[in-house]
Amino acid sequence: MKKNYIKYTAFFLLGIGVFTSCKKSFLQVNPKGEFAESDYYQTPDQAFAGLAAAYDPLTTETGGLDGTYTDVLGPLNSASDDCYAGGGGPNDTNDWQLWNNYQLNSAAGPQQGFWPINYLGVSRANTIIAELPGVPGLSDALKKRYTAEAQFLRAHYYFDLERLFKNIPLILKILAQSDIYNQVQAKPADVYAQIEADLTAAIPNLPATVVATEEGRVTQGAAIALLGKVYLYEQKWAQAATEFAIINGTPGGTTPVYGYHLMANFGAIFSPANKFNTESVFEITRTASQAYTWSNWNTFKGNVYVQMVGPRNFGDATYAGGWGFNPVTKQLHDALKGDPRYGYTVLDMDSLVAAEKSSYQASYQNTGFFLLKYAPLTKYKATQGAVELNYPNDYIEIRLADTYLMEAEALVMGSGGTARAQALLDAVRARVGLASVPVSMTTIKNERRLELATEGHRWFDLVRWGDAPTVLQFKGFQAGKNELLPIPLTDLSATKLVQNPGYAN
């Protein structure tokens, strides 16, 4: 087993040797063969393929050492008070169950996917940054843009690693084979400094907007918003507010240059018919156009999470069936009940089947309430390939209402002016017809809970606010331990890495 562990560690930390080439598209990353890094980067097309490979881990829903589901939403929703893990039983997609119950350990849990997937992204970003200067025939303008995109991606992967694990190696170059097992964990402050540096360097060389055929590629707005979010997590309130103000503009209006504004219809934000809408700042693309089948496991680019959260053994004119994961908790249901966003966030299945005189199979930890933002809708069922693997729903990782609320938080916490913070909070509420409430951290926290429910932000919010031990006590959260994931056992073996507090090696 140790030999296998060493092999996997080498692959994900080194990031050289063999990797997959890609079509010239960020929507359809399609394997065409394999190539050796040492023989590559000889043409502009090869440089583009290498950049596309650096984007690819963003869209990875399966992977790691065991190839299980490791999308962003499922594990994070399971760990929060928004949802339970659900599914077919207490061992179904065990990584989610272990985080849901806070029983994860170094050998089992979602870290088995998050760690290698993000480090694969880091290594591919390092490779493209190192190789771009020597690519023959690639214009200076494209070298600058590709480098900026790779810098954003490296910052993004490291931000996720830092938030999830905190104590991580900081690798900024292609490693020699002899150096792999000598990596040590960096100081979190040093990792954050590198993330800031990458984003600051990337912003001026990224396009303000992209044409339709390039949707899914990084823009200035995405990098500015991510930099603001990084500052927020570091509690650099004034700097965070400054970055968010660039994205947000006048609350309730349209942002100059970037054109962002709140969608009038809250429910329309999440529809596959409205990809890259005016509220989308950074969106991770999914496609149903490749008709993937189960033989394409670990390479499909549809949204399997949509299938996972649908009710089991059910189907009608509106909702397709699914596998019953991430049933909504009674806590979230009760918090949203009476709010205009309820009907776009929570599906009351028990009421629906009673009205239709139909039925569904109760999933594990069933509450009768299901996700709506990513519900499998009958009209989007694939007509080719495996239906389960080909839902077209994108994941909007950063959207304007999120940046409004993060700026309001930065202003309140940094004493930067409550008048603008109030306007930002009011704009989010007014969009769904809610009256103003006095701005405070209490009202901002509540608004984030209701506005962003089931979008993967809640667990991170609770941890950074210090609220997780109280709010997640009913799930078994332990203060001083469960704020972080354990370093995977596979990466502790034969390396100099040290396990996070509270977890045995």
PDB file of C-alpha atoms in Angstrom, residues 1-16 65 112 115-116 175-183 488-497:
ATOM      1  CA  MET A   1       0.000   0.000   0.000  1.00  0.00           C
ATOM      2  CA  LYS A   2       2.803   2.435   0.811  1.00  0.00           C
ATOM      3  CA  LYS A   3       4.139   2.107  -2.723  1.00  0.00           C
ATOM      4  CA  ASN A   4       0.745   3.145  -4.051  1.00  0.00           C
ATOM      5  CA  TYR A   5       0.629   6.086  -1.634  1.00  0.00           C
ATOM      6  CA  ILE A   6       4.034   7.256  -2.821  1.00  0.00           C
ATOM      7  CA  LYS A   7       2.990   6.953  -6.432  1.00  0.00           C
ATOM      8  CA  TYR A   8      -0.102   9.114  -5.899  1.00  0.00           C
ATOM      9  CA  THR A   9       1.785  11.705  -3.877  1.00  0.00           C
ATOM     10  CA  ALA A  10       4.397  12.001  -6.595  1.00  0.00           C
ATOM     11  CA  PHE A  11       1.795  12.408  -9.310  1.00  0.00           C
ATOM     12  CA  PHE A  12      -0.150  15.178  -7.624  1.00  0.00           C
ATOM     13  CA  LEU A  13       2.756  17.158  -6.162  1.00  0.00           C
ATOM     14  CA  LEU A  14       5.081  16.858  -9.115  1.00  0.00           C
ATOM     15  CA  GLY A  15       2.618  17.598 -11.865  1.00  0.00           C
ATOM     16  CA  ILE A  16       4.906  16.512 -14.688  1.00  0.00           C
ATOM     17  CA  LEU A  65      -7.458   8.243  -4.744  1.00  0.00           C
ATOM     18  CA  GLN A 112      -9.048  12.256  -0.291  1.00  0.00           C
ATOM     19  CA  TRP A 115      -6.155  17.603  -1.647  1.00  0.00           C
ATOM     20  CA  PRO A 116      -5.027  15.821  -4.850  1.00  0.00           C
ATOM     21  CA  LEU A 175       9.528  19.767  -8.661  1.00  0.00           C
ATOM     22  CA  ALA A 176      12.384  17.442  -9.379  1.00  0.00           C
ATOM     23  CA  GLN A 177      11.647  13.836  -8.483  1.00  0.00           C
ATOM     24  CA  SER A 178      14.161  13.995  -5.622  1.00  0.00           C
ATOM     25  CA  ASP A 179      12.381  16.997  -4.058  1.00  0.00           C
ATOM     26  CA  ILE A 180       8.876  15.568  -3.840  1.00  0.00           C
ATOM     27  CA  TYR A 181       9.153  13.949  -0.443  1.00  0.00           C
ATOM     28  CA  ASN A 182      11.066  16.821   1.147  1.00  0.00           C
ATOM     29  CA  GLN A 183       8.217  19.331   0.976  1.00  0.00           C
ATOM     30  CA  PRO A 488      -4.697  12.675   3.709  1.00  0.00           C
ATOM     31  CA  LEU A 489      -2.863   9.640   5.003  1.00  0.00           C
ATOM     32  CA  THR A 490      -1.567   9.056   1.495  1.00  0.00           C
ATOM     33  CA  ASP A 491       0.405  12.310   1.668  1.00  0.00           C
ATOM     34  CA  LEU A 492       1.745  11.752   5.162  1.00  0.00           C
ATOM     35  CA  SER A 493       3.432   8.506   4.172  1.00  0.00           C
ATOM     36  CA  ALA A 494       7.135   8.910   3.327  1.00  0.00           C
ATOM     37  CA  THR A 495       6.913  12.735   3.415  1.00  0.00           C
ATOM     38  CA  LYS A 496       7.761  15.475   5.914  1.00  0.00           C
ATOM     39  CA  LEU A 497       4.153  16.632   6.259  1.00  0.00           C
TER      40      LEU A 497
END
